mmCIF file of C-alpha atoms and ligand atoms in Angstrom:
data_model
loop_
_atom_site.group_PDB
_atom_site.id
_atom_site.type_symbol
_atom_site.label_atom_id
_atom_site.label_comp_id
_atom_site.label_asym_id
_atom_site.label_seq_id
_atom_site.Cartn_x
_atom_site.Cartn_y
_atom_site.Cartn_z
ATOM 1 C CA MET A 13 45.917 -47.179 25.735
ATOM 2 C CA HIS A 14 43.810 -44.128 25.138
ATOM 3 C CA HIS A 15 43.418 -44.217 21.174
ATOM 4 C CA LEU A 16 42.825 -40.716 18.673
ATOM 5 C CA GLY A 17 41.060 -42.446 16.111
ATOM 6 C CA SER A 18 39.510 -40.971 12.878
ATOM 7 C CA SER A 19 35.999 -40.641 14.809
ATOM 8 C CA VAL A 20 37.494 -38.326 16.872
ATOM 9 C CA SER A 21 37.517 -34.889 14.996
ATOM 10 C CA ILE A 22 36.623 -31.001 15.823
ATOM 11 C CA SER A 23 33.737 -29.718 13.654
ATOM 12 C CA SER A 24 34.312 -26.654 11.813
ATOM 13 C CA LEU A 25 30.547 -25.964 12.284
ATOM 14 C CA GLN A 26 30.662 -21.549 13.032
ATOM 15 C CA ALA A 27 27.564 -20.453 12.429
ATOM 16 C CA VAL A 28 23.931 -21.724 11.242
ATOM 17 C CA ILE A 29 22.175 -19.004 9.130
ATOM 18 C CA PHE A 30 18.194 -19.219 9.596
ATOM 19 C CA ASP A 31 15.675 -18.198 7.147
ATOM 20 C CA LEU A 32 13.043 -16.952 8.453
ATOM 21 C CA ASP A 33 9.438 -17.453 6.656
ATOM 22 C CA GLY A 34 9.119 -20.932 6.076
ATOM 23 C CA VAL A 35 11.763 -21.988 9.003
ATOM 24 C CA LEU A 36 11.225 -20.246 12.049
ATOM 25 C CA VAL A 37 7.484 -19.504 11.430
ATOM 26 C CA ASP A 38 4.937 -20.510 9.513
ATOM 27 C CA THR A 39 4.210 -17.343 7.703
ATOM 28 C CA ALA A 40 4.931 -18.879 3.788
ATOM 29 C CA ARG A 41 1.097 -19.898 4.202
ATOM 30 C CA PHE A 42 0.702 -16.292 4.691
ATOM 31 C CA HIS A 43 2.710 -14.972 1.756
ATOM 32 C CA ASP A 44 0.649 -18.046 -0.330
ATOM 33 C CA GLN A 45 -3.039 -16.342 0.478
ATOM 34 C CA ALA A 46 -1.687 -13.277 0.003
ATOM 35 C CA TRP A 47 -0.942 -13.645 -3.199
ATOM 36 C CA ALA A 48 -3.269 -15.711 -4.167
ATOM 37 C CA GLU A 49 -5.577 -13.163 -3.454
ATOM 38 C CA LEU A 50 -4.378 -11.255 -5.907
ATOM 39 C CA GLY A 51 -4.150 -13.391 -8.412
ATOM 40 C CA LEU A 52 -7.142 -13.965 -8.412
ATOM 41 C CA GLY A 53 -7.999 -9.786 -8.720
ATOM 42 C CA LEU A 54 -6.100 -10.374 -12.045
ATOM 43 C CA GLY A 55 -7.962 -13.047 -12.839
ATOM 44 C CA TYR A 56 -5.474 -15.612 -12.494
ATOM 45 C CA VAL A 57 -5.596 -19.158 -10.455
ATOM 46 C CA LEU A 58 -1.976 -19.818 -8.914
ATOM 47 C CA THR A 59 -1.269 -23.223 -9.121
ATOM 48 C CA GLU A 60 1.264 -25.349 -6.393
ATOM 49 C CA THR A 61 4.152 -24.559 -8.964
ATOM 50 C CA ASP A 62 3.313 -21.120 -9.110
ATOM 51 C CA ARG A 63 3.701 -21.363 -5.040
ATOM 52 C CA HIS A 64 6.922 -22.984 -5.534
ATOM 53 C CA ALA A 65 8.498 -20.944 -8.020
ATOM 54 C CA ILE A 66 7.785 -17.805 -6.219
ATOM 55 C CA LYS A 67 8.400 -19.250 -2.387
ATOM 56 C CA GLY A 68 11.167 -17.659 -1.153
ATOM 57 C CA ARG A 69 11.537 -14.554 -3.739
ATOM 58 C CA SER A 70 11.440 -11.122 -3.054
ATOM 59 C CA ARG A 71 8.374 -9.501 -3.150
ATOM 60 C CA SER A 72 8.906 -6.952 -6.867
ATOM 61 C CA ASP A 73 10.424 -10.451 -8.359
ATOM 62 C CA SER A 74 7.185 -12.575 -7.075
ATOM 63 C CA LEU A 75 4.944 -10.106 -8.955
ATOM 64 C CA GLU A 76 6.822 -10.183 -12.060
ATOM 65 C CA TYR A 77 6.394 -14.011 -12.142
ATOM 66 C CA ILE A 78 2.347 -13.233 -10.982
ATOM 67 C CA LEU A 79 1.948 -10.854 -13.900
ATOM 68 C CA GLU A 80 3.808 -13.218 -16.599
ATOM 69 C CA GLN A 81 1.630 -16.258 -15.802
ATOM 70 C CA ALA A 82 -1.305 -13.840 -15.667
ATOM 71 C CA GLY A 83 -0.444 -12.682 -18.812
ATOM 72 C CA TRP A 84 -0.527 -8.937 -17.489
ATOM 73 C CA ASN A 85 2.420 -7.575 -20.198
ATOM 74 C CA ASP A 86 1.385 -4.018 -20.182
ATOM 75 C CA ALA A 87 1.503 -2.424 -16.920
ATOM 76 C CA ASP A 88 3.190 0.070 -15.692
ATOM 77 C CA THR A 89 5.517 1.386 -12.396
ATOM 78 C CA SER A 90 2.564 2.740 -10.675
ATOM 79 C CA GLN A 91 -0.114 0.218 -10.858
ATOM 80 C CA LYS A 92 2.745 -2.935 -9.872
ATOM 81 C CA SER A 93 3.023 -0.425 -6.742
ATOM 82 C CA LYS A 94 -0.123 -0.700 -6.255
ATOM 83 C CA TRP A 95 -0.654 -4.390 -6.270
ATOM 84 C CA LEU A 96 2.598 -4.777 -4.032
ATOM 85 C CA HIS A 97 1.503 -2.334 -1.845
ATOM 86 C CA ALA A 98 -2.085 -4.511 -1.375
ATOM 87 C CA LYS A 99 -0.234 -7.755 -0.874
ATOM 88 C CA ASN A 100 1.756 -6.230 1.543
ATOM 89 C CA ALA A 101 -1.171 -4.605 3.633
ATOM 90 C CA ARG A 102 -2.866 -8.682 3.213
ATOM 91 C CA TYR A 103 0.250 -10.344 4.583
ATOM 92 C CA LEU A 104 0.670 -7.534 7.384
ATOM 93 C CA GLU A 105 -3.036 -8.292 8.555
ATOM 94 C CA LEU A 106 -2.589 -12.252 8.350
ATOM 95 C CA VAL A 107 0.494 -11.512 10.558
ATOM 96 C CA GLU A 108 -1.051 -9.474 13.349
ATOM 97 C CA ALA A 109 -2.548 -12.747 14.845
ATOM 98 C CA LEU A 110 0.989 -14.271 15.339
ATOM 99 C CA THR A 111 2.183 -14.750 19.008
ATOM 100 C CA PRO A 112 5.364 -16.422 20.395
ATOM 101 C CA HIS A 113 3.887 -19.689 20.709
ATOM 102 C CA ASP A 114 4.306 -19.633 16.664
ATOM 103 C CA ALA A 115 7.695 -19.995 16.799
ATOM 104 C CA ALA A 116 8.217 -23.983 14.919
ATOM 105 C CA PRO A 117 8.959 -25.477 18.045
ATOM 106 C CA GLY A 118 12.560 -26.206 19.225
ATOM 107 C CA THR A 119 13.544 -23.029 18.203
ATOM 108 C CA LEU A 120 14.736 -21.194 21.551
ATOM 109 C CA VAL A 121 16.191 -24.739 22.077
ATOM 110 C CA LEU A 122 18.776 -24.962 19.635
ATOM 111 C CA LEU A 123 19.679 -21.453 19.042
ATOM 112 C CA GLU A 124 20.464 -21.672 23.047
ATOM 113 C CA GLN A 125 22.365 -24.725 22.333
ATOM 114 C CA LEU A 126 24.058 -23.688 19.165
ATOM 115 C CA ARG A 127 25.203 -20.409 21.583
ATOM 116 C CA SER A 128 26.252 -22.756 24.516
ATOM 117 C CA GLU A 129 28.815 -24.332 21.495
ATOM 118 C CA GLY A 130 30.153 -20.956 20.667
ATOM 119 C CA ILE A 131 28.477 -21.578 17.006
ATOM 120 C CA LYS A 132 26.981 -17.948 15.611
ATOM 121 C CA THR A 133 23.300 -17.590 14.741
ATOM 122 C CA ALA A 134 22.204 -15.436 12.007
ATOM 123 C CA LEU A 135 19.117 -14.371 10.099
ATOM 124 C CA GLY A 136 18.776 -14.462 6.162
ATOM 125 C CA SER A 137 15.609 -13.258 5.158
ATOM 126 C CA ALA A 138 14.543 -11.988 1.486
ATOM 127 C CA SER A 139 11.364 -10.493 3.798
ATOM 128 C CA GLN A 140 11.175 -6.399 4.276
ATOM 129 C CA ASN A 141 8.962 -7.584 7.073
ATOM 130 C CA ALA A 142 11.471 -9.544 9.026
ATOM 131 C CA ILE A 143 11.817 -7.805 12.189
ATOM 132 C CA LYS A 144 8.167 -7.524 12.524
ATOM 133 C CA VAL A 145 7.823 -10.840 12.306
ATOM 134 C CA LEU A 146 10.888 -11.568 15.053
ATOM 135 C CA GLN A 147 9.317 -9.693 17.317
ATOM 136 C CA LYS A 148 5.941 -10.815 17.124
ATOM 137 C CA ILE A 149 7.187 -14.318 17.870
ATOM 138 C CA GLY A 150 9.680 -12.769 20.248
ATOM 139 C CA LEU A 151 13.047 -13.766 18.576
ATOM 140 C CA GLU A 152 14.040 -9.981 17.816
ATOM 141 C CA THR A 153 17.068 -10.263 20.353
ATOM 142 C CA CYS A 154 18.217 -14.183 19.529
ATOM 143 C CA PHE A 155 20.514 -13.678 16.679
ATOM 144 C CA ASP A 156 23.965 -12.284 16.461
ATOM 145 C CA THR A 157 23.226 -10.245 13.331
ATOM 146 C CA VAL A 158 19.859 -9.980 10.977
ATOM 147 C CA VAL A 159 20.044 -9.976 7.302
ATOM 148 C CA ASP A 160 16.470 -8.805 5.792
ATOM 149 C CA GLY A 161 15.401 -7.433 2.179
ATOM 150 C CA THR A 162 15.978 -4.031 3.820
ATOM 151 C CA ARG A 163 19.443 -4.395 3.637
ATOM 152 C CA THR A 164 19.794 -6.749 0.200
ATOM 153 C CA THR A 165 20.100 -5.543 -3.616
ATOM 154 C CA ARG A 166 19.936 -9.117 -4.879
ATOM 155 C CA SER A 167 17.070 -11.649 -4.204
ATOM 156 C CA LYS A 168 17.581 -15.244 -3.611
ATOM 157 C CA PRO A 169 18.104 -17.317 -5.685
ATOM 158 C CA ASP A 170 21.444 -14.872 -5.619
ATOM 159 C CA PRO A 171 23.797 -15.818 -2.485
ATOM 160 C CA GLN A 172 24.315 -12.230 -1.244
ATOM 161 C CA VAL A 173 22.172 -12.272 1.737
ATOM 162 C CA PHE A 174 23.332 -15.360 3.139
ATOM 163 C CA TRP A 175 27.076 -13.836 1.623
ATOM 164 C CA MET A 176 26.239 -10.939 4.246
ATOM 165 C CA ALA A 177 25.299 -12.482 7.336
ATOM 166 C CA ALA A 178 28.083 -14.609 7.048
ATOM 167 C CA GLN A 179 30.332 -11.236 6.690
ATOM 168 C CA ASP A 180 28.540 -9.510 9.254
ATOM 169 C CA LEU A 181 29.798 -12.932 11.747
ATOM 170 C CA GLY A 182 33.055 -13.288 10.233
ATOM 171 C CA CYS A 183 32.912 -16.711 9.182
ATOM 172 C CA GLU A 184 33.422 -18.269 5.418
ATOM 173 C CA PRO A 185 30.423 -19.487 4.170
ATOM 174 C CA GLY A 186 32.288 -23.142 3.755
ATOM 175 C CA ASN A 187 31.969 -23.181 8.070
ATOM 176 C CA CYS A 188 28.489 -22.134 8.194
ATOM 177 C CA ALA A 189 24.835 -23.882 7.358
ATOM 178 C CA VAL A 190 22.213 -21.976 6.168
ATOM 179 C CA VAL A 191 18.849 -23.839 6.595
ATOM 180 C CA GLU A 192 15.869 -23.221 4.205
ATOM 181 C CA ASP A 193 12.473 -23.932 3.263
ATOM 182 C CA ALA A 194 11.885 -22.923 -0.681
ATOM 183 C CA LEU A 195 13.854 -23.946 -3.735
ATOM 184 C CA ALA A 196 15.291 -20.600 -4.516
ATOM 185 C CA GLY A 197 16.684 -20.270 -0.837
ATOM 186 C CA VAL A 198 18.312 -23.521 -1.507
ATOM 187 C CA GLN A 199 19.630 -22.505 -4.885
ATOM 188 C CA ALA A 200 21.069 -19.605 -2.903
ATOM 189 C CA ALA A 201 22.747 -20.961 -0.189
ATOM 190 C CA LEU A 202 24.337 -23.745 -2.701
ATOM 191 C CA GLU A 203 25.810 -21.220 -5.104
ATOM 192 C CA GLY A 204 26.750 -19.273 -2.297
ATOM 193 C CA GLY A 205 28.993 -22.122 -0.983
ATOM 194 C CA PHE A 206 27.035 -23.328 2.300
ATOM 195 C CA LEU A 207 25.902 -26.592 3.885
ATOM 196 C CA THR A 208 22.670 -26.637 2.493
ATOM 197 C CA ILE A 209 19.903 -27.688 4.827
ATOM 198 C CA GLY A 210 16.410 -28.190 3.481
ATOM 199 C CA LEU A 211 13.398 -27.858 5.305
ATOM 200 C CA GLY A 212 10.115 -29.767 3.938
ATOM 201 C CA ASP A 213 9.242 -31.345 1.166
ATOM 202 C CA ALA A 214 12.581 -34.100 -0.435
ATOM 203 C CA SER A 215 11.033 -33.889 -4.233
ATOM 204 C CA VAL A 216 11.181 -29.970 -3.972
ATOM 205 C CA LEU A 217 14.088 -29.662 -1.865
ATOM 206 C CA GLY A 218 16.517 -32.364 -3.249
ATOM 207 C CA ALA A 219 19.398 -30.274 -4.377
ATOM 208 C CA ALA A 220 20.510 -29.798 -0.503
ATOM 209 C CA HIS A 221 23.447 -31.235 1.343
ATOM 210 C CA ARG A 222 20.415 -32.324 3.288
ATOM 211 C CA VAL A 223 16.854 -32.407 3.666
ATOM 212 C CA VAL A 224 14.451 -32.697 6.982
ATOM 213 C CA GLN A 225 10.808 -32.549 6.904
ATOM 214 C CA GLN A 226 10.756 -30.398 10.222
ATOM 215 C CA PHE A 227 12.381 -28.024 12.689
ATOM 216 C CA SER A 228 12.311 -30.464 15.689
ATOM 217 C CA ASP A 229 14.310 -32.653 13.302
ATOM 218 C CA LEU A 230 17.903 -30.534 13.447
ATOM 219 C CA SER A 231 20.055 -30.889 16.469
ATOM 220 C CA VAL A 232 23.335 -29.405 16.939
ATOM 221 C CA GLN A 233 25.422 -32.752 17.082
ATOM 222 C CA GLY A 234 23.368 -33.703 14.058
ATOM 223 C CA ILE A 235 24.106 -29.700 11.926
ATOM 224 C CA LYS A 236 27.968 -30.856 13.152
ATOM 225 C CA ALA A 237 27.733 -34.174 11.873
ATOM 226 C CA TRP A 238 27.160 -32.450 8.286
ATOM 227 C CA GLN A 239 28.850 -29.817 8.443
ATOM 228 C CA LEU A 240 31.718 -32.696 9.044
ATOM 229 C CA ALA A 241 30.697 -34.756 6.098
ATOM 230 C CA PHE A 242 30.504 -31.366 4.092
ATOM 231 C CA ASN A 243 34.315 -30.117 4.631
ATOM 232 C CA HIS A 244 35.056 -33.669 3.938
ATOM 233 C CA ASN A 245 33.851 -34.288 0.420
ATOM 234 C CA LYS A 246 35.056 -30.828 -0.724
ATOM 235 C CA SER A 247 38.586 -31.997 0.550
HETATM 236 P P1 B16 B 329 8.251 -9.311 1.863
HETATM 237 P P2 B16 B 329 11.893 -15.786 3.510
HETATM 238 C C1 B16 B 329 10.538 -14.528 1.833
HETATM 239 O O1 B16 B 329 11.029 -14.640 3.784
HETATM 240 C C2 B16 B 329 9.327 -15.108 2.053
HETATM 241 O O2 B16 B 329 9.460 -16.648 1.451
HETATM 242 C C3 B16 B 329 8.803 -15.021 0.308
HETATM 243 O O3 B16 B 329 7.866 -15.874 -0.062
HETATM 244 C C4 B16 B 329 8.571 -13.200 0.568
HETATM 245 O O4 B16 B 329 7.994 -13.129 -0.943
HETATM 246 C C5 B16 B 329 9.853 -12.664 0.868
HETATM 247 O O5 B16 B 329 10.809 -13.156 1.881
HETATM 248 C C6 B16 B 329 9.649 -11.097 0.763
HETATM 249 O O6 B16 B 329 8.529 -10.948 1.787
HETATM 250 O O7 B16 B 329 7.272 -9.507 1.231
HETATM 251 O O8 B16 B 329 7.840 -9.379 3.247
HETATM 252 O O9 B16 B 329 9.239 -8.618 2.039
HETATM 253 O O10 B16 B 329 11.724 -16.698 3.370
HETATM 254 O O11 B16 B 329 13.552 -14.955 3.161
HETATM 255 O O12 B16 B 329 12.667 -15.620 5.142
HETATM 256 MG MG1 MG B 330 11.300 -18.988 3.866
#
């Protein structure tokens, strides 16, 4: 007799929302470099702690953080906008060298497998350069929706970017997974009620429900199983 035991379950995973910088492509190092150079121009050497503190946050929030650390408390709006422009110009110079070979290994395969199982995909990025970066790495048509820093009004760790993505897809946050490399992004996804998968250093991202070291550690079966456990733990 065929027995339908408790191991036979329907996964509730409906969508996976991917962060961009540091997840789908290693551009986090370009942001780091551009901020480090700007910091040096202000006479301030960014530390590892600073790097993690600004990672995943919007351009303007990152600048505010650096100015505070560097003791520049009296900069006016026009000076700040020059620094923001300079940082972005440097970042765009660095991004120019990207090609489709720079997409994280396994990205296209994972996106294709998710699609073939009827699981939707989204990009959820704080960056205002997300479309440009997606074009450089050849992924601009690969997502069901793209939410980036040109659409949001609140920066990670606020969950807005991920909520907008879930809403675009018509999915409840509790049935979506978020893949994030930054502490601010992990906090946003947790606050937003998503299954939260950290990508990178577990000592930094340990608050996430799961942490993997590299993109190729992700699989559809794995994410579905994590989603089941996530939903089970809630009930
Ligand atoms: P931009 P993500 C974020 O992208 C980066 O992690 C963060 O370091 C950067 O400051 C932010 O985008 C804004 O980027 O200056 O290009 O608008 O990780 O959310 O994909
Ligand atoms: Mg990121």
